[in-house]
């Protein structure tokens, strides 16, 4: 099941060269962060393994919680193997993540494991908030605003990206202030990444993303562009709220109308601003830190890929 | 959900003084092991917290996998809150377990976290084997024997008890050999504990255990006494195998008959021998180690409570 979740095998256990292993973003961030502080990238190996395993664990369990039947164009683990086995597969990935870092050599490992364990609790809290948001109203008292969404996204997505970057710096032997700077940068990057994900969930090309058109809208997911649109007020926001609050399925022309309203109410623009601001904040975190130019250029390529991606 | 799982709160979040917090076996083992190596019990505090949280996490997830609706005379977490939230609650307990140990002070913490992370992977493997055993035949090629069951029980139950004892010794400042001796002792104790659990699952008094009469038999669970009975051969074992292989529900008189057959085929006696042998093996692990007499006496009381318990 783990090999299936990681995109290495098909359901029968045979090699599956067509399956996606994912973007490998977190491991790249760990390795490049180590190089940026002047270490060899391979010192971040155990950190790269750990953060990818944590990511894989969270996808397996999140798909159960969200009832999501598809992941990377294949059946989700719970759909292929059943909910119980998928719970166990996620637990195994979670346990193995901690173990692969804890058993690494070096005197910085202890601090690295502590950092990973903190990120794991943040990740869970973020997922809990994301689930809780589902039952909150779209507007009025108790509604979720874009700021609350940002806090959730920083925990759910940012904490692990921050951890990946910080672990790379930590195992690369950087001083505490530099490690903290990488953590902060990774967190902001995580929110930017999540907001771009949200944009693709509304306006992404299904041919490229592999996800259904207007998928997040049809599932009435509380995403950044939608929440920002609602928070902006005005006639488009009010019409959008009525659609979202209604019981009617958000399919076809209704979903297209909703997407137009999100744009009209400023949700698309606000999301782009948010992604840009978070990217600037990430850069600001690292502004005072002396880094290796080659690795920084590669980090910039990685970041550009993340924010300009179409899938 | 975590407070509900730990027996501190009811479903609504109110204090629930009637709820059971469980036996607290793992935390007691950690504290007494620290005292046995001459340390103050409180140095094992972070270890005690960690192993109890791991235990709580495993119960929450195991109940989902086993479809078990009742835990400690209350609805299981997944029954009270839904499967998705219960997956998340287990993940939170898992993450918090590692974090509470990783953030403890002291130079032995790093080794302790490494040990906990190994125990977590063993625990998952044991649960995986337990689930896999369900689909294996009762007899003939590929059948599960009592020895394979012992290996599974050592991973599923023994690894965390061994970890609890070893962490107590580790944080108590014991040398490596002593820590390993506590680990071995705890592992054997864990198998003994599991076998006693199995005995209660067949012959326990429902008034005392709070579980249905012949519960494990009715669910056709592969437990030590049943597997030992089948492995013994003879007419009672053959009649038992036919009952277990059949499609007929194992209720009422049929379940009683099955329980009699397990006893007649030697399953009850074999389980008692196994528990006794594991207890002896646990004592043998610690035979060459210098320990504090007071703590050893308390450990003996704890062990006697575990093996002579009726619930």
Coordinates of C-alpha atoms in Angstrom, one line a residue:
Chain A
X1 CA 0.0 0.0 0.0
X2 CA 2.8 2.4 0.8
X3 CA 4.5 1.7 -2.5
X4 CA 1.2 2.3 -4.2
X5 CA 0.7 5.6 -2.3
X6 CA 4.3 6.7 -3.3
X7 CA 3.5 6.0 -6.9
X8 CA 6.0 3.1 -7.2
X9 CA 3.6 0.2 -7.7
X10 CA 0.1 -0.5 -9.0
X11 CA -2.6 -2.1 -6.9
X12 CA -1.3 -5.6 -7.6
X13 CA 2.2 -4.7 -6.5
X14 CA 3.7 -4.6 -10.0
X15 CA 5.9 -1.7 -11.1
X16 CA 3.8 1.2 -12.4
X17 CA 6.0 3.5 -14.5
X18 CA 2.9 5.5 -15.5
X19 CA 2.1 6.4 -11.9
X20 CA 3.0 9.8 -10.6
X21 CA 5.4 10.1 -7.6
X22 CA 4.3 13.6 -7.0
X23 CA 6.3 16.8 -7.4
X24 CA 8.9 15.9 -4.8
X25 CA 8.8 19.5 -3.7
X26 CA 9.4 18.8 0.0
X27 CA 12.5 16.7 -0.6
X28 CA 13.9 19.2 -3.1
X29 CA 13.4 22.0 -0.5
X30 CA 15.3 20.1 2.1
X31 CA 18.2 19.3 -0.1
X32 CA 18.4 22.8 -1.6
X33 CA 18.2 24.4 1.8
X34 CA 21.2 22.3 3.0
X35 CA 23.1 23.4 -0.1
X36 CA 22.1 27.0 0.4
X37 CA 23.8 27.0 3.8
X38 CA 27.0 25.6 2.3
X39 CA 26.6 21.9 3.0
X40 CA 26.5 19.0 0.6
X41 CA 22.9 18.2 -0.4
X42 CA 23.2 14.6 0.7
X43 CA 23.4 15.6 4.4
X44 CA 19.7 16.5 4.1
X45 CA 18.9 12.9 2.8
X46 CA 17.2 11.7 6.0
X47 CA 15.2 14.9 6.2
X48 CA 14.2 14.7 2.6
X49 CA 13.0 11.1 3.2
X50 CA 11.2 12.1 6.4
X51 CA 9.2 15.0 4.9
X52 CA 8.2 13.1 1.8
X53 CA 6.9 10.2 4.0
X54 CA 5.0 12.7 6.2
X55 CA 3.5 14.2 3.0
X56 CA 2.5 10.7 1.7
X57 CA 1.0 9.8 5.1
X58 CA -1.0 13.0 5.2
X59 CA -2.4 12.4 1.6
X60 CA -3.5 8.9 2.4
X61 CA -5.3 9.9 5.6
X62 CA -6.7 13.2 4.2
X63 CA -8.3 11.3 1.2
X64 CA -10.1 9.2 3.8
X65 CA -11.3 12.2 5.7
X66 CA -12.3 14.1 2.6
X67 CA -13.9 11.1 1.0
X68 CA -11.7 11.9 -2.0
X69 CA -11.7 8.9 -4.4
X70 CA -8.9 10.1 -6.7
X71 CA -5.3 11.0 -6.1
X72 CA -2.8 11.7 -8.9
X73 CA -5.2 10.3 -11.5
X74 CA -5.4 6.9 -9.7
X75 CA -7.8 5.5 -7.1
X76 CA -7.0 6.8 -3.6
X77 CA -5.4 4.3 -1.3
X78 CA -8.7 3.8 0.7
X79 CA -10.6 3.2 -2.6
X80 CA -8.1 0.6 -3.7
X81 CA -7.5 -1.2 -0.4
X82 CA -10.4 -0.2 1.9
X83 CA -10.5 2.3 4.7
X84 CA -9.0 0.2 7.5
X85 CA -5.9 -0.8 5.5
X86 CA -5.5 2.8 4.3
X87 CA -5.5 4.0 7.9
X88 CA -2.8 1.5 8.7
X89 CA -0.7 2.4 5.6
X90 CA -0.8 6.0 6.7
X91 CA 0.2 5.1 10.2
X92 CA 3.1 3.1 8.8
X93 CA 4.3 6.1 6.7
X94 CA 3.9 8.4 9.7
X95 CA 6.0 6.1 11.9
X96 CA 8.6 5.4 9.3
X97 CA 9.0 9.2 8.7
X98 CA 10.0 9.8 12.3
X99 CA 12.1 6.7 12.4
X100 CA 14.1 7.5 9.3
X101 CA 15.1 10.8 10.7
X102 CA 15.6 9.6 14.3
X103 CA 18.0 6.9 13.1
X104 CA 20.1 9.2 11.0
X105 CA 23.7 10.0 12.3
X106 CA 24.9 13.3 13.5
X107 CA 24.5 15.6 16.5
X108 CA 21.9 17.8 14.9
X109 CA 19.4 14.9 14.5
X110 CA 17.9 15.4 17.9
X111 CA 16.9 19.0 17.2
X112 CA 15.7 17.9 13.7
X113 CA 13.4 15.2 15.2
X114 CA 12.1 17.7 17.7
X115 CA 11.3 20.1 14.8
X116 CA 9.6 17.3 12.7
X117 CA 7.5 16.3 15.7
X118 CA 6.3 19.9 16.1
X119 CA 5.5 20.1 12.4
X120 CA 3.5 16.9 12.6
X121 CA 1.3 18.3 15.4
X122 CA 0.8 21.5 13.4
X123 CA -0.1 19.5 10.3
X124 CA -2.8 17.7 12.2
X125 CA -4.2 20.9 13.7
X126 CA -4.3 22.5 10.2
X127 CA -6.2 19.5 8.8
X128 CA -8.6 19.7 11.8
X129 CA -9.3 23.4 11.1
X130 CA -9.8 22.6 7.4
X131 CA -12.4 19.9 8.3
X132 CA -14.0 22.2 10.9
X133 CA -14.3 25.1 8.3
X134 CA -16.6 22.8 6.3
X135 CA -19.4 23.2 8.8
X136 CA -19.0 27.0 9.3
X137 CA -21.2 29.5 7.5
X138 CA -20.2 31.3 4.3
X139 CA -21.0 34.7 5.7
X140 CA -22.2 36.4 8.9
X141 CA -21.1 35.6 12.4
X142 CA -18.8 32.6 12.6
X143 CA -17.9 32.7 8.9
X144 CA -14.4 31.8 7.8
X145 CA -12.5 34.8 6.6
X146 CA -9.4 34.7 4.3
X147 CA -7.2 35.5 7.4
X148 CA -8.4 32.4 9.3
X149 CA -7.9 30.5 6.1
X150 CA -4.3 31.7 6.0
X151 CA -3.6 30.5 9.5
X152 CA -5.1 27.1 8.6
X153 CA -3.0 26.9 5.4
X154 CA 0.1 27.9 7.3
X155 CA -0.4 24.9 9.6
X156 CA -1.7 22.4 7.1
X157 CA 0.7 23.1 4.3
X158 CA 3.2 25.7 5.6
X159 CA 4.4 23.8 8.6
X160 CA 5.7 20.9 6.6
X161 CA 7.3 23.1 3.9
X162 CA 8.9 25.2 6.7
X163 CA 10.0 22.0 8.3
X164 CA 11.6 20.7 5.1
X165 CA 13.6 23.9 4.6
X166 CA 14.6 24.1 8.2
X167 CA 15.6 20.5 8.4
X168 CA 17.9 21.0 5.4
X169 CA 19.5 24.0 7.1
X170 CA 19.7 22.2 10.4
X171 CA 21.4 19.0 9.0
X172 CA 23.5 21.4 6.9
X173 CA 25.0 22.7 10.1
X174 CA 23.5 26.2 10.0
X175 CA 23.2 28.4 13.1
X176 CA 19.9 28.5 14.9
X177 CA 18.9 31.9 13.4
X178 CA 19.4 30.6 9.9
X179 CA 17.4 27.5 10.6
X180 CA 14.5 29.7 11.9
X181 CA 14.8 31.9 8.8
X182 CA 14.4 28.8 6.6
X183 CA 11.4 27.7 8.6
X184 CA 9.7 31.0 8.2
X185 CA 10.4 31.2 4.5
X186 CA 9.1 27.7 4.0
X187 CA 5.9 28.5 5.9
X188 CA 5.2 31.5 3.7
X189 CA 6.0 29.5 0.7
X190 CA 3.6 26.8 1.9
X191 CA 0.7 29.3 2.0
X192 CA 1.6 30.6 -1.4
X193 CA 1.6 27.0 -2.7
X194 CA -1.8 26.3 -1.1
X195 CA -3.3 29.5 -2.6
X196 CA -2.0 28.5 -6.1
X197 CA -3.5 25.1 -5.5
X198 CA -6.8 26.8 -4.7
X199 CA -6.6 28.8 -7.9
X200 CA -6.1 25.6 -9.9
X201 CA -9.0 24.1 -8.1
X202 CA -11.3 26.7 -9.6
X203 CA -9.7 27.8 -12.8
X204 CA -7.3 25.0 -13.6
X205 CA -7.5 23.2 -17.0
X206 CA -8.8 19.7 -16.3
X207 CA -6.7 18.4 -19.1
X208 CA -3.5 19.5 -17.3
X209 CA -4.5 19.2 -13.6
X210 CA -6.1 15.8 -14.0
X211 CA -8.8 17.1 -11.7
X212 CA -12.5 17.8 -12.7
X213 CA -13.3 21.3 -13.9
X214 CA -14.3 23.6 -11.1
X215 CA -13.7 20.7 -8.7
X216 CA -13.3 22.7 -5.5
X217 CA -16.3 24.9 -6.4
X218 CA -18.5 21.9 -7.1
X219 CA -17.5 20.4 -3.7
X220 CA -18.2 23.8 -2.1
X221 CA -14.7 23.8 -0.6
X222 CA -13.8 26.8 1.4
X223 CA -10.7 28.0 -0.6
X224 CA -8.8 31.3 -0.5
X225 CA -10.2 32.9 -3.7
X226 CA -13.8 32.1 -2.7
X227 CA -13.4 33.3 0.9
X228 CA -11.6 36.5 -0.4
X229 CA -14.4 37.1 -2.9
X230 CA -17.1 36.8 -0.1
X231 CA -15.1 39.0 2.2
X232 CA -15.0 41.7 -0.4
X233 CA -18.7 42.3 -0.3
X234 CA -20.7 43.8 -3.2
X235 CA -23.3 42.4 -5.5
X236 CA -21.2 39.6 -7.0
X237 CA -20.2 38.4 -3.5
X238 CA -23.8 38.4 -2.4
X239 CA -24.9 36.4 -5.5
X240 CA -22.0 34.0 -4.9
X241 CA -23.0 33.5 -1.3
X242 CA -26.5 32.6 -2.3
X243 CA -25.3 30.0 -4.7
X244 CA -22.9 28.5 -2.1
X245 CA -25.5 28.5 0.6
X246 CA -28.1 26.9 -1.6
X247 CA -28.8 23.2 -1.9
X248 CA -28.6 23.1 -5.7
X249 CA -25.7 21.1 -7.0
X250 CA -22.9 23.3 -8.4
X251 CA -22.6 21.7 -11.8
X252 CA -22.1 22.8 -15.3
X253 CA -23.4 26.4 -16.0
X254 CA -24.0 27.1 -12.3
X255 CA -20.4 26.2 -11.5
X256 CA -19.2 28.4 -14.3
X257 CA -21.3 31.2 -13.1
X258 CA -19.9 30.8 -9.6
X259 CA -16.4 30.9 -10.9
X260 CA -17.2 34.1 -12.8
X261 CA -18.6 35.6 -9.6
X262 CA -15.5 34.7 -7.6
X263 CA -13.5 36.6 -10.2
X264 CA -15.9 39.5 -10.4
X265 CA -15.9 39.9 -6.6
X266 CA -12.1 40.1 -6.6
X267 CA -11.3 36.6 -5.4
X268 CA -8.9 35.7 -8.2
X269 CA -7.0 39.0 -7.9
X270 CA -6.9 38.7 -4.1
X271 CA -5.5 35.2 -4.3
X272 CA -2.8 36.3 -6.7
X273 CA -1.9 39.1 -4.4
X274 CA -1.8 36.8 -1.4
X275 CA 0.5 34.3 -3.3
X276 CA 2.8 37.2 -4.3
X277 CA 2.9 38.7 -0.8
X278 CA 3.7 35.3 0.8
X279 CA 6.5 34.9 -1.7
X280 CA 7.9 38.3 -0.8
X281 CA 7.6 37.4 2.9
X282 CA 9.5 34.2 2.2
X283 CA 12.3 36.2 0.5
X284 CA 12.3 38.7 3.4
X285 CA 12.9 35.9 5.9
X286 CA 16.1 35.0 4.1
X287 CA 17.2 38.5 3.3
X288 CA 19.7 38.8 6.0
X289 CA 21.2 35.3 5.7
X290 CA 24.4 34.6 3.8
X291 CA 23.6 31.9 1.3
X292 CA 25.3 30.0 -1.5
X293 CA 24.4 31.7 -4.8
X294 CA 24.0 28.5 -6.9
X295 CA 21.6 26.9 -4.5
X296 CA 19.6 30.1 -4.1
X297 CA 19.2 30.3 -7.9
X298 CA 17.9 26.7 -7.9
X299 CA 15.5 27.6 -5.0
X300 CA 14.2 30.5 -7.1
X301 CA 13.6 28.1 -10.0
X302 CA 11.8 25.7 -7.7
X303 CA 9.6 28.6 -6.3
X304 CA 8.8 29.9 -9.8
X305 CA 7.8 26.3 -10.8
X306 CA 5.5 26.1 -7.8
X307 CA 3.8 29.4 -8.3
X308 CA 3.5 29.4 -12.1
X309 CA 2.5 25.8 -12.4
X310 CA -0.6 24.7 -14.2
X311 CA -1.1 21.3 -12.5
Chain B
X1 CA -12.0 13.6 20.6
X2 CA -8.6 12.9 22.2
X3 CA -10.1 13.7 25.7
X4 CA -12.9 11.3 24.9
X5 CA -10.5 8.7 23.8
X6 CA -8.4 9.1 27.0
X7 CA -11.6 8.8 29.1
X8 CA -11.5 12.3 30.4
X9 CA -14.6 13.7 28.7
X10 CA -17.9 12.5 27.3
X11 CA -18.9 13.1 23.7
X12 CA -20.2 16.6 24.4
X13 CA -16.8 17.6 26.0
X14 CA -18.1 17.5 29.6
X15 CA -16.2 15.8 32.4
X16 CA -17.0 12.1 32.5
X17 CA -16.0 10.7 35.9
X18 CA -17.7 7.4 35.0
X19 CA -15.5 6.8 32.0
X20 CA -12.5 4.5 32.2
X21 CA -9.0 5.9 31.5
X22 CA -7.7 2.4 31.0
X23 CA -5.3 0.4 33.2
X24 CA -2.4 2.9 32.8
X25 CA -0.1 -0.2 32.4
X26 CA 2.4 1.4 30.0
X27 CA 2.9 4.5 32.1
X28 CA 3.3 2.5 35.3
X29 CA 5.9 0.3 33.6
X30 CA 7.9 3.3 32.4
X31 CA 7.9 4.9 35.9
X32 CA 8.6 1.7 37.8
X33 CA 11.5 0.8 35.4
X34 CA 13.1 4.2 36.0
X35 CA 12.8 3.5 39.8
X36 CA 14.1 0.0 39.4
X37 CA 17.4 1.4 37.9
X38 CA 17.7 3.8 40.8
X39 CA 16.2 7.0 39.4
X40 CA 13.3 9.0 40.6
X41 CA 10.1 7.9 38.9
X42 CA 9.4 11.4 37.6
X43 CA 12.3 11.3 35.2
X44 CA 10.3 8.8 33.2
X45 CA 7.3 11.3 33.0
X46 CA 7.8 12.2 29.3
X47 CA 8.2 8.5 28.4
X48 CA 5.1 7.6 30.4
X49 CA 3.1 10.3 28.6
X50 CA 4.5 9.2 25.2
X51 CA 3.7 5.5 25.6
X52 CA 0.1 6.2 26.9
X53 CA -0.5 8.5 23.9
X54 CA 0.8 5.9 21.5
X55 CA -1.5 3.3 23.1
X56 CA -4.5 5.7 22.9
X57 CA -3.6 6.4 19.2
X58 CA -3.5 2.7 18.4
X59 CA -6.8 1.9 20.1
X60 CA -8.6 4.7 18.2
X61 CA -7.2 3.5 14.8
X62 CA -7.5 -0.2 15.6
X63 CA -11.2 0.2 16.4
X64 CA -11.7 1.7 12.9
X65 CA -9.8 -1.1 11.2
X66 CA -11.6 -3.8 13.2
X67 CA -15.0 -2.2 12.9
X68 CA -15.2 -2.4 16.7
X69 CA -18.1 -0.2 17.9
X70 CA -17.3 -0.4 21.7
X71 CA -14.2 0.5 23.7
X72 CA -14.2 0.5 27.5
X73 CA -18.0 0.2 27.7
X74 CA -18.5 3.4 25.6
X75 CA -18.9 3.9 21.9
X76 CA -15.6 3.8 20.0
X77 CA -14.3 7.2 18.8
X78 CA -15.2 6.5 15.2
X79 CA -18.7 5.6 16.3
X80 CA -19.1 8.8 18.3
X81 CA -17.5 11.2 15.8
X82 CA -17.3 9.5 12.5
X83 CA -14.4 7.6 10.8
X84 CA -12.7 10.7 9.3
X85 CA -12.4 12.6 12.5
X86 CA -11.3 9.5 14.3
X87 CA -8.5 9.0 11.8
X88 CA -7.4 12.6 12.6
X89 CA -7.7 12.2 16.4
X90 CA -5.4 9.1 16.2
X91 CA -3.0 11.0 14.1
X92 CA -3.0 13.8 16.6
X93 CA -2.3 11.4 19.5
X94 CA 0.5 9.7 17.4
X95 CA 2.2 13.1 16.6
X96 CA 1.8 14.3 20.2
X97 CA 3.3 11.2 21.6
X98 CA 6.5 11.7 19.6
X99 CA 6.5 15.4 20.4
X100 CA 6.1 15.1 24.1
X101 CA 9.1 12.8 24.3
X102 CA 11.2 14.7 21.8
X103 CA 10.7 18.0 23.7
X104 CA 11.8 16.5 27.0
X105 CA 15.1 17.7 28.5
X106 CA 18.1 15.5 29.0
X107 CA 20.8 13.9 26.9
X108 CA 19.2 10.5 26.8
X109 CA 16.1 11.9 25.0
X110 CA 17.6 11.4 21.6
X111 CA 18.1 7.7 22.1
X112 CA 14.6 7.5 23.7
X113 CA 12.9 9.0 20.7
X114 CA 14.8 6.7 18.4
X115 CA 13.6 3.8 20.5
X116 CA 10.0 5.1 20.4
X117 CA 10.1 5.5 16.7
X118 CA 11.2 1.9 16.2
X119 CA 8.4 0.7 18.5
X120 CA 5.9 2.6 16.5
X121 CA 6.9 0.9 13.3
X122 CA 6.8 -2.5 15.0
X123 CA 3.4 -1.7 16.4
X124 CA 2.1 -1.0 12.9
X125 CA 3.6 -4.2 11.5
X126 CA 2.0 -6.2 14.3
X127 CA -1.4 -4.7 13.5
X128 CA -0.8 -5.4 9.8
X129 CA -0.1 -9.1 10.6
X130 CA -3.1 -9.3 12.8
X131 CA -5.4 -8.0 10.0
X132 CA -3.7 -10.3 7.5
X133 CA -4.3 -13.3 9.7
X134 CA -8.0 -12.8 9.4
X135 CA -8.0 -13.9 5.8
X136 CA -5.7 -16.9 6.3
X137 CA -7.1 -20.4 6.7
X138 CA -7.7 -22.1 10.1
X139 CA -5.8 -25.2 9.1
X140 CA -3.7 -26.7 6.3
X141 CA -1.1 -24.9 4.2
X142 CA -0.9 -21.2 5.0
X143 CA -2.7 -21.6 8.3
X144 CA -1.6 -19.3 11.2
X145 CA 0.1 -21.3 14.0
X146 CA 0.5 -20.3 17.6
X147 CA 4.2 -19.4 16.9
X148 CA 3.3 -16.9 14.1
X149 CA 0.7 -15.5 16.5
X150 CA 3.4 -15.1 19.1
X151 CA 5.6 -13.1 16.7
X152 CA 2.6 -10.9 15.8
X153 CA 1.7 -10.3 19.5
X154 CA 5.3 -9.4 20.3
X155 CA 5.1 -6.7 17.7
X156 CA 1.6 -5.5 18.2
X157 CA 1.6 -5.5 22.1
X158 CA 5.1 -6.5 23.1
X159 CA 7.0 -3.7 21.3
X160 CA 5.2 -0.9 23.1
X161 CA 5.4 -2.6 26.6
X162 CA 9.1 -3.2 25.9
X163 CA 9.5 0.4 24.8
X164 CA 7.8 1.6 28.0
X165 CA 10.1 -0.4 30.2
X166 CA 13.2 0.5 28.2
X167 CA 12.3 4.2 28.1
X168 CA 12.0 4.2 31.8
X169 CA 15.4 2.6 32.2
X170 CA 16.9 4.9 29.5
X171 CA 15.6 8.2 31.0
X172 CA 16.6 6.7 34.4
X173 CA 20.2 6.8 33.2
X174 CA 20.8 3.0 33.0
X175 CA 23.6 1.6 30.9
X176 CA 22.8 0.2 27.4
X177 CA 22.7 -3.5 28.5
X178 CA 20.2 -2.7 31.2
X179 CA 18.0 -0.7 28.8
X180 CA 18.0 -3.7 26.4
X181 CA 17.2 -6.1 29.3
X182 CA 14.1 -4.0 30.1
X183 CA 13.1 -3.9 26.5
X184 CA 13.3 -7.7 26.3
X185 CA 11.4 -8.2 29.6
X186 CA 8.6 -5.8 28.5
X187 CA 8.3 -7.6 25.1
X188 CA 7.7 -11.0 26.8
X189 CA 5.4 -9.4 29.3
X190 CA 3.4 -7.9 26.3
X191 CA 2.9 -11.3 24.8
X192 CA 1.8 -12.7 28.2
X193 CA -0.6 -9.8 28.5
X194 CA -2.0 -10.4 25.1
X195 CA -2.5 -14.1 25.7
X196 CA -4.4 -13.3 29.0
X197 CA -6.5 -10.9 26.9
X198 CA -7.2 -13.7 24.6
X199 CA -8.3 -16.0 27.5
X200 CA -10.6 -13.3 28.7
X201 CA -12.0 -12.9 25.2
X202 CA -13.2 -16.6 25.3
X203 CA -13.8 -17.3 29.0
X204 CA -14.0 -13.9 30.6
X205 CA -17.1 -13.0 32.6
X206 CA -19.1 -10.4 30.6
X207 CA -20.2 -8.8 33.9
X208 CA -16.6 -8.1 34.7
X209 CA -14.9 -7.6 31.4
X210 CA -17.7 -5.4 30.0
X211 CA -17.4 -7.4 26.7
X212 CA -19.9 -9.8 25.2
X213 CA -19.7 -13.4 26.3
X214 CA -17.4 -15.5 23.9
X215 CA -16.8 -12.2 22.0
X216 CA -13.6 -13.2 20.3
X217 CA -15.0 -16.6 19.3
X218 CA -18.2 -15.1 17.9
X219 CA -16.1 -12.8 15.8
X220 CA -14.0 -15.8 14.7
X221 CA -10.9 -14.0 15.9
X222 CA -7.6 -15.8 15.6
X223 CA -6.4 -15.8 19.2
X224 CA -3.8 -17.8 21.0
X225 CA -6.0 -20.4 22.7
X226 CA -7.9 -21.2 19.5
X227 CA -4.8 -21.5 17.4
X228 CA -3.1 -23.6 20.0
X229 CA -6.2 -25.8 20.2
X230 CA -6.2 -26.3 16.4
X231 CA -2.4 -26.9 16.3
X232 CA -2.8 -29.7 18.9
X233 CA -4.9 -31.9 16.5
X234 CA -7.2 -34.6 17.6
X235 CA -11.0 -35.0 17.4
X236 CA -11.9 -31.8 19.4
X237 CA -9.6 -29.7 17.3
X238 CA -11.1 -31.1 14.1
X239 CA -14.7 -30.4 15.3
X240 CA -13.6 -26.9 16.3
X241 CA -12.1 -26.3 12.9
X242 CA -15.3 -27.3 11.2
X243 CA -17.2 -24.9 13.3
X244 CA -14.8 -22.1 12.6
X245 CA -14.7 -22.7 8.9
X246 CA -18.4 -22.9 8.6
X247 CA -20.7 -20.0 7.7
X248 CA -23.0 -20.5 10.6
X249 CA -23.0 -17.6 13.2
X250 CA -21.1 -18.6 16.3
X251 CA -23.8 -17.6 18.8
X252 CA -25.3 -19.0 22.0
X253 CA -25.0 -22.8 22.3
X254 CA -22.7 -23.0 19.2
X255 CA -20.3 -20.5 20.8
X256 CA -20.4 -22.4 24.1
X257 CA -19.6 -25.6 22.3
X258 CA -16.7 -24.0 20.5
X259 CA -15.3 -22.7 23.8
X260 CA -15.6 -26.2 25.3
X261 CA -13.8 -27.6 22.2
X262 CA -11.0 -25.1 22.6
X263 CA -10.5 -26.2 26.2
X264 CA -10.8 -29.9 25.3
X265 CA -8.2 -29.6 22.5
X266 CA -5.8 -28.1 25.0
X267 CA -6.1 -24.4 24.0
X268 CA -6.8 -23.1 27.5
X269 CA -3.9 -25.1 29.0
X270 CA -1.5 -24.1 26.2
X271 CA -2.4 -20.4 26.6
X272 CA -1.8 -20.6 30.4
X273 CA 1.6 -22.3 29.7
X274 CA 2.5 -19.6 27.2
X275 CA 1.6 -16.8 29.6
X276 CA 3.7 -18.4 32.3
X277 CA 6.6 -19.1 30.0
X278 CA 6.7 -15.5 28.8
X279 CA 6.6 -14.3 32.4
X280 CA 9.5 -16.5 33.2
X281 CA 11.4 -15.2 30.1
X282 CA 10.7 -11.6 31.2
X283 CA 12.2 -12.4 34.6
X284 CA 15.2 -14.1 32.9
X285 CA 15.9 -11.0 30.9
X286 CA 16.3 -9.0 34.1
X287 CA 18.0 -11.8 36.1
X288 CA 21.6 -10.4 35.8
X289 CA 20.7 -6.8 36.4
X290 CA 21.1 -5.0 39.7
X291 CA 17.8 -3.4 40.6
X292 CA 16.2 -1.5 43.4
X293 CA 14.3 -4.0 45.6
X294 CA 11.3 -1.7 46.3
X295 CA 10.6 -1.0 42.6
X296 CA 11.0 -4.7 41.7
X297 CA 8.4 -5.6 44.3
X298 CA 6.0 -3.1 42.8
X299 CA 6.8 -4.4 39.3
X300 CA 5.9 -7.9 40.6
X301 CA 2.6 -6.6 41.9
X302 CA 1.9 -5.0 38.5
X303 CA 2.7 -8.2 36.7
X304 CA 0.6 -10.3 39.0
X305 CA -2.3 -7.8 38.4
X306 CA -1.8 -8.1 34.6
X307 CA -1.8 -11.9 34.5
X308 CA -4.4 -12.7 37.2
X309 CA -6.9 -10.0 36.1
X310 CA -10.5 -10.8 35.2
X311 CA -11.1 -7.7 33.0

